[in-house]
C-alpha positions as a LaTeX table, in Angstrom:
\begin{tabular}{lrrr}
\hline
Residue & $x$ (\AA) & $y$ (\AA) & $z$ (\AA) \\
\hline
Unk1 & 127.20 & 86.39 & 157.30 \\
Unk2 & 127.70 & 84.60 & 160.61 \\
Unk3 & 128.53 & 86.28 & 163.91 \\
Unk4 & 132.04 & 84.78 & 163.78 \\
Unk5 & 132.66 & 86.28 & 160.33 \\
Unk6 & 131.42 & 89.69 & 161.49 \\
Unk7 & 133.71 & 89.60 & 164.55 \\
Unk8 & 136.64 & 88.51 & 162.39 \\
Unk9 & 135.98 & 91.42 & 160.03 \\
Unk10 & 136.00 & 93.86 & 162.96 \\
Unk11 & 139.26 & 92.37 & 164.27 \\
Unk12 & 140.85 & 92.72 & 160.83 \\
Unk13 & 139.79 & 96.37 & 160.64 \\
Unk14 & 141.33 & 97.03 & 164.06 \\
Unk15 & 144.53 & 95.20 & 163.13 \\
Unk16 & 144.85 & 97.23 & 159.90 \\
Unk17 & 144.52 & 100.44 & 161.90 \\
Unk18 & 141.07 & 101.46 & 160.62 \\
Unk19 & 139.54 & 101.19 & 164.12 \\
Unk20 & 140.86 & 102.31 & 167.48 \\
Unk21 & 140.59 & 99.94 & 170.43 \\
Unk22 & 137.64 & 101.95 & 171.80 \\
Unk23 & 135.83 & 101.89 & 168.42 \\
Unk24 & 136.47 & 98.16 & 168.14 \\
Unk25 & 135.11 & 97.51 & 171.65 \\
Unk26 & 131.96 & 99.54 & 170.98 \\
Unk27 & 131.33 & 97.96 & 167.57 \\
Unk28 & 131.85 & 94.49 & 169.07 \\
Unk29 & 129.43 & 95.26 & 171.91 \\
Unk30 & 126.79 & 96.49 & 169.43 \\
Unk31 & 127.29 & 93.43 & 167.21 \\
Unk32 & 126.95 & 91.00 & 170.10 \\
Unk33 & 123.89 & 92.84 & 171.45 \\
Unk34 & 122.15 & 92.86 & 168.07 \\
Unk35 & 123.11 & 89.26 & 167.24 \\
Unk36 & 121.00 & 87.80 & 170.03 \\
Unk37 & 117.77 & 89.21 & 168.56 \\
Unk38 & 118.66 & 89.48 & 164.88 \\
Unk39 & 116.45 & 86.78 & 163.39 \\
Unk40 & 113.98 & 85.08 & 165.70 \\
Unk41 & 112.24 & 82.03 & 164.25 \\
Unk42 & 109.19 & 82.51 & 162.11 \\
Unk43 & 105.82 & 80.88 & 162.66 \\
Unk44 & 104.45 & 77.81 & 160.85 \\
Unk45 & 103.07 & 79.83 & 157.93 \\
Unk46 & 106.43 & 81.43 & 157.16 \\
Unk47 & 105.32 & 84.80 & 158.51 \\
Unk48 & 106.74 & 86.10 & 161.76 \\
Unk49 & 105.06 & 84.40 & 164.71 \\
Unk50 & 103.50 & 87.77 & 165.58 \\
Unk51 & 101.41 & 87.43 & 162.42 \\
Unk52 & 100.35 & 83.83 & 162.99 \\
Unk53 & 98.21 & 84.54 & 166.03 \\
Unk54 & 99.62 & 81.44 & 167.73 \\
Unk55 & 100.50 & 81.67 & 171.42 \\
Unk56 & 103.30 & 84.06 & 172.23 \\
Unk57 & 104.10 & 86.95 & 169.96 \\
Unk58 & 107.62 & 87.05 & 168.56 \\
Unk59 & 109.09 & 90.17 & 167.07 \\
Unk60 & 110.93 & 89.88 & 163.77 \\
Unk61 & 114.02 & 92.03 & 163.25 \\
Unk62 & 115.56 & 92.86 & 159.87 \\
Unk63 & 119.07 & 94.30 & 159.50 \\
Unk64 & 120.62 & 96.14 & 156.59 \\
Unk65 & 123.46 & 94.42 & 154.80 \\
Unk66 & 126.89 & 95.59 & 155.90 \\
Unk67 & 127.81 & 95.82 & 152.19 \\
Unk68 & 125.41 & 98.75 & 151.69 \\
Unk69 & 126.39 & 102.39 & 152.11 \\
Unk70 & 126.49 & 103.66 & 155.69 \\
Unk71 & 125.88 & 100.26 & 157.29 \\
Unk72 & 129.38 & 98.80 & 157.73 \\
Unk73 & 129.62 & 99.19 & 161.52 \\
Unk74 & 126.08 & 100.03 & 162.57 \\
Unk75 & 123.46 & 98.54 & 160.25 \\
Unk76 & 119.92 & 99.90 & 160.41 \\
Unk77 & 117.40 & 97.61 & 162.12 \\
Unk78 & 113.65 & 97.38 & 161.66 \\
Unk79 & 111.64 & 95.30 & 164.14 \\
Unk80 & 108.06 & 94.34 & 163.32 \\
Unk81 & 105.94 & 93.60 & 166.40 \\
Unk82 & 102.25 & 93.28 & 167.26 \\
Unk83 & 101.87 & 96.91 & 168.35 \\
Unk84 & 103.88 & 98.55 & 165.56 \\
Unk85 & 107.37 & 98.75 & 164.16 \\
Unk86 & 110.59 & 99.99 & 165.72 \\
Unk87 & 113.29 & 101.56 & 163.55 \\
Unk88 & 116.78 & 101.83 & 165.10 \\
Unk89 & 119.70 & 103.68 & 163.57 \\
Unk90 & 122.99 & 103.11 & 165.38 \\
Unk91 & 125.96 & 105.42 & 165.65 \\
Unk92 & 129.36 & 105.38 & 167.32 \\
Unk93 & 128.00 & 107.36 & 170.26 \\
Unk94 & 124.35 & 106.50 & 170.95 \\
Unk95 & 121.54 & 105.61 & 168.60 \\
Unk96 & 118.12 & 106.81 & 167.55 \\
Unk97 & 114.93 & 104.80 & 167.67 \\
Unk98 & 111.43 & 105.51 & 166.41 \\
Unk99 & 108.31 & 103.46 & 167.15 \\
Unk100 & 105.47 & 103.72 & 164.62 \\
Unk101 & 102.00 & 102.22 & 164.89 \\
Unk102 & 100.87 & 100.35 & 161.78 \\
Unk103 & 97.79 & 102.60 & 161.48 \\
Unk104 & 100.11 & 105.61 & 161.05 \\
Unk105 & 101.88 & 104.15 & 157.99 \\
Unk106 & 100.74 & 105.91 & 154.84 \\
Unk107 & 102.87 & 104.13 & 152.24 \\
Unk108 & 105.69 & 101.63 & 151.80 \\
Unk109 & 107.92 & 101.93 & 148.73 \\
Unk110 & 110.44 & 99.27 & 147.74 \\
Unk111 & 113.17 & 100.11 & 145.24 \\
Unk112 & 114.87 & 96.94 & 143.99 \\
Unk113 & 118.46 & 96.65 & 142.85 \\
Unk114 & 120.28 & 93.58 & 141.62 \\
Unk115 & 120.61 & 91.90 & 145.03 \\
Unk116 & 119.61 & 94.53 & 147.57 \\
Unk117 & 116.55 & 96.72 & 147.98 \\
Unk118 & 115.77 & 100.05 & 149.63 \\
Unk119 & 112.56 & 100.72 & 151.54 \\
Unk120 & 110.94 & 104.09 & 152.21 \\
Unk121 & 108.16 & 104.11 & 154.82 \\
Unk122 & 106.07 & 107.28 & 154.96 \\
Unk123 & 103.80 & 108.04 & 157.89 \\
Unk124 & 100.64 & 110.08 & 158.13 \\
Unk125 & 101.87 & 111.78 & 161.33 \\
Unk126 & 104.02 & 114.34 & 159.52 \\
Unk127 & 107.40 & 113.01 & 160.63 \\
Unk128 & 110.25 & 112.41 & 158.21 \\
Unk129 & 110.00 & 109.21 & 156.16 \\
Unk130 & 112.04 & 106.22 & 157.29 \\
Unk131 & 114.62 & 105.16 & 154.73 \\
Unk132 & 116.32 & 101.76 & 155.03 \\
Unk133 & 118.93 & 100.87 & 152.44 \\
Unk134 & 120.66 & 97.56 & 151.88 \\
Unk135 & 117.98 & 94.98 & 152.69 \\
Unk136 & 117.89 & 91.75 & 150.73 \\
Unk137 & 115.09 & 91.83 & 148.15 \\
Unk138 & 113.21 & 88.91 & 149.74 \\
Unk139 & 113.31 & 90.62 & 153.14 \\
Unk140 & 112.04 & 93.89 & 151.65 \\
Unk141 & 109.05 & 92.07 & 150.12 \\
Unk142 & 108.44 & 90.27 & 153.42 \\
Unk143 & 108.45 & 93.58 & 155.32 \\
Unk144 & 106.02 & 95.12 & 152.83 \\
Unk145 & 103.67 & 92.10 & 153.00 \\
Unk146 & 103.80 & 91.95 & 156.80 \\
Unk147 & 102.98 & 95.65 & 157.17 \\
Unk148 & 100.12 & 95.22 & 154.72 \\
Unk149 & 98.74 & 92.23 & 156.65 \\
Unk150 & 98.92 & 94.14 & 159.95 \\
Unk151 & 97.10 & 97.08 & 158.37 \\
Unk152 & 94.35 & 94.78 & 157.07 \\
Unk153 & 93.94 & 93.35 & 160.54 \\
Unk154 & 95.16 & 89.84 & 159.80 \\
\hline
\end{tabular}
């Protein structure tokens, strides 16, 4: 869905009375802030440029579909970078973020649905597992493969 469609959907929700002006302004700000870094280009091999080893490292960010439960206004985001992954969960007031080194990842489980998939990432550090629902199946496989390649050192 394009940025214009997302903004139009927010405006419709405000017009129908489902969002206050303050909620609309905050959701719009979050959408515009996340849209600038949502999907940076991938490298020549199809993997994120961070995996290609070519020149600058580019982080790759994945967002949950707004059609999945709990992600209508503030979709979960997972950013894969050279030094680890960053999981961000937004909320109306504030957000939470957790950075995890690839060496600390114990397992990655993907549960596929018809169109969307859910990922559970468990760490060896004893923290709660990260659960991301509503990713497209191809993106879930790409995340799993990228984490595996980082863990293998390539």
